[in-house]
XYZ file of N, CA and C in Angstrom:
174
model
N 137.046 33.846 -30.147
C 137.253 32.862 -31.170
C 138.670 32.550 -31.379
N 139.216 31.417 -31.356
C 140.502 30.926 -31.579
C 140.891 30.733 -32.749
N 141.690 31.246 -33.338
C 142.337 30.883 -35.027
C 142.646 29.359 -35.351
N 141.967 28.935 -35.977
C 142.263 27.455 -36.402
C 143.430 27.242 -37.390
N 144.625 26.671 -36.885
C 145.761 26.285 -37.738
C 145.685 24.869 -38.294
N 145.214 24.796 -39.509
C 144.874 23.520 -40.281
C 146.363 22.613 -40.020
N 147.452 23.273 -40.196
C 148.879 22.485 -40.260
C 148.578 21.570 -38.947
N 148.196 21.853 -37.812
C 148.441 21.151 -36.742
C 147.093 20.000 -36.503
N 146.273 19.930 -37.428
C 145.196 18.954 -37.305
C 145.251 17.983 -38.041
N 144.723 16.801 -37.420
C 144.896 15.410 -37.964
C 144.274 15.253 -39.437
N 143.367 15.793 -39.750
C 142.726 15.863 -41.236
C 143.193 16.635 -42.286
N 144.265 17.311 -41.851
C 144.886 18.335 -43.060
C 146.119 17.529 -43.695
N 146.380 17.525 -44.861
C 147.147 16.959 -45.662
C 147.731 18.013 -46.806
N 148.906 17.524 -47.504
C 149.310 18.369 -48.462
C 149.254 17.406 -49.694
N 148.707 18.190 -50.746
C 148.325 17.187 -51.987
C 149.311 17.323 -53.036
N 150.500 18.073 -52.942
C 151.406 18.272 -53.796
C 151.144 18.823 -55.241
N 149.811 19.115 -55.358
C 149.266 19.843 -56.583
C 149.336 21.194 -56.762
N 149.932 21.814 -57.816
C 150.342 23.219 -57.724
C 149.129 24.231 -57.457
N 147.949 23.553 -58.364
C 146.834 24.494 -58.076
C 146.045 24.309 -56.979
N 146.090 23.193 -56.255
C 145.332 22.837 -55.045
C 146.403 22.244 -54.071
N 147.196 22.991 -53.474
C 147.837 22.298 -52.617
C 147.428 21.815 -51.289
N 146.184 22.370 -50.441
C 145.835 22.114 -49.218
C 144.827 21.111 -49.539
N 144.851 20.116 -48.026
C 143.415 19.279 -48.356
C 142.875 18.810 -46.958
N 141.618 18.354 -46.881
C 140.970 18.115 -45.552
C 140.340 17.010 -45.857
N 140.805 16.029 -45.053
C 140.082 14.638 -44.892
C 138.782 14.610 -44.266
N 138.614 15.133 -43.687
C 137.111 15.426 -42.868
C 136.287 15.756 -43.614
N 136.559 17.093 -44.410
C 135.424 17.659 -45.119
C 135.666 17.022 -46.521
N 136.581 16.387 -47.117
C 136.612 15.722 -48.327
C 137.046 16.579 -49.494
N 137.962 17.539 -49.253
C 138.471 18.331 -50.489
C 139.597 18.972 -50.577
N 140.088 19.150 -51.569
C 141.627 20.023 -51.789
C 141.351 21.614 -52.530
N 142.310 22.230 -51.895
C 141.689 23.765 -52.285
C 143.179 24.742 -52.356
N 143.121 25.625 -52.891
C 144.179 26.761 -53.050
C 144.479 27.360 -51.617
N 143.372 27.666 -51.092
C 143.211 28.310 -49.562
C 143.488 27.225 -48.463
N 144.038 27.595 -47.471
C 143.929 26.700 -46.084
C 142.428 26.194 -45.895
N 142.010 25.041 -45.605
C 140.969 24.295 -45.624
C 139.757 25.300 -44.559
N 140.360 25.682 -43.493
C 139.567 26.267 -42.535
C 139.142 27.762 -42.711
N 139.983 28.302 -43.949
C 139.481 29.491 -44.548
C 138.432 29.094 -45.481
N 138.412 28.137 -46.337
C 137.575 27.780 -47.404
C 136.024 27.420 -46.444
N 136.294 26.349 -45.215
C 135.000 26.249 -44.608
C 134.444 27.544 -43.798
N 135.335 28.547 -43.257
C 134.642 29.599 -42.677
C 133.938 30.457 -43.956
N 134.523 30.821 -45.230
C 134.084 31.546 -46.216
C 132.602 30.758 -47.016
N 132.594 29.752 -46.748
C 131.529 29.120 -47.491
C 130.069 28.533 -46.765
N 130.483 28.329 -45.156
C 129.574 28.355 -44.330
C 129.161 29.029 -43.410
N 130.404 30.133 -43.192
C 130.241 31.362 -42.626
C 130.430 30.915 -40.865
N 130.823 29.508 -40.553
C 131.319 28.984 -39.398
C 132.389 28.486 -39.508
N 133.024 28.537 -38.254
C 134.614 27.834 -38.072
C 134.379 26.250 -38.325
N 135.459 25.984 -38.611
C 135.678 24.275 -38.926
C 135.407 23.617 -37.554
N 134.413 22.604 -37.774
C 134.008 21.953 -36.340
C 134.653 20.481 -36.103
N 135.598 20.281 -37.222
C 136.117 18.786 -37.402
C 137.646 19.010 -36.673
N 138.140 20.440 -36.374
C 139.583 20.469 -35.972
C 139.934 19.466 -34.874
N 141.281 18.950 -34.995
C 141.487 17.770 -33.849
C 143.093 17.846 -33.750
N 143.538 18.453 -32.968
C 144.939 18.495 -33.029
C 145.516 17.204 -32.931
N 146.816 17.480 -33.440
C 147.457 16.279 -33.704
C 148.277 15.606 -32.334
N 148.554 14.432 -31.895
C 149.191 14.410 -30.671
C 150.584 14.432 -31.271
N 151.550 14.893 -30.332
C 152.912 14.693 -30.520
C 153.537 13.225 -30.448
N 154.373 12.853 -31.249
C 154.634 11.469 -31.424
C 156.259 11.510 -30.349
N 155.864 10.702 -29.511
C 157.134 10.386 -28.428
C 158.059 9.637 -28.741
N 159.304 9.888 -28.461
C 160.278 8.910 -29.104
C 160.969 8.066 -27.759
């Protein structure tokens, strides 16, 4: 199984809230931990919505 890096996902966002700095638009939550870890811990399965961001070409 490959490690999911939320920072590289299109659904990840930074909330700028000190107590819940990480968010996931796909699952619709904010958390203290990285979203993929929250999903793994609560469901026992890896995140199924991970979608790699496409690089912006200049």
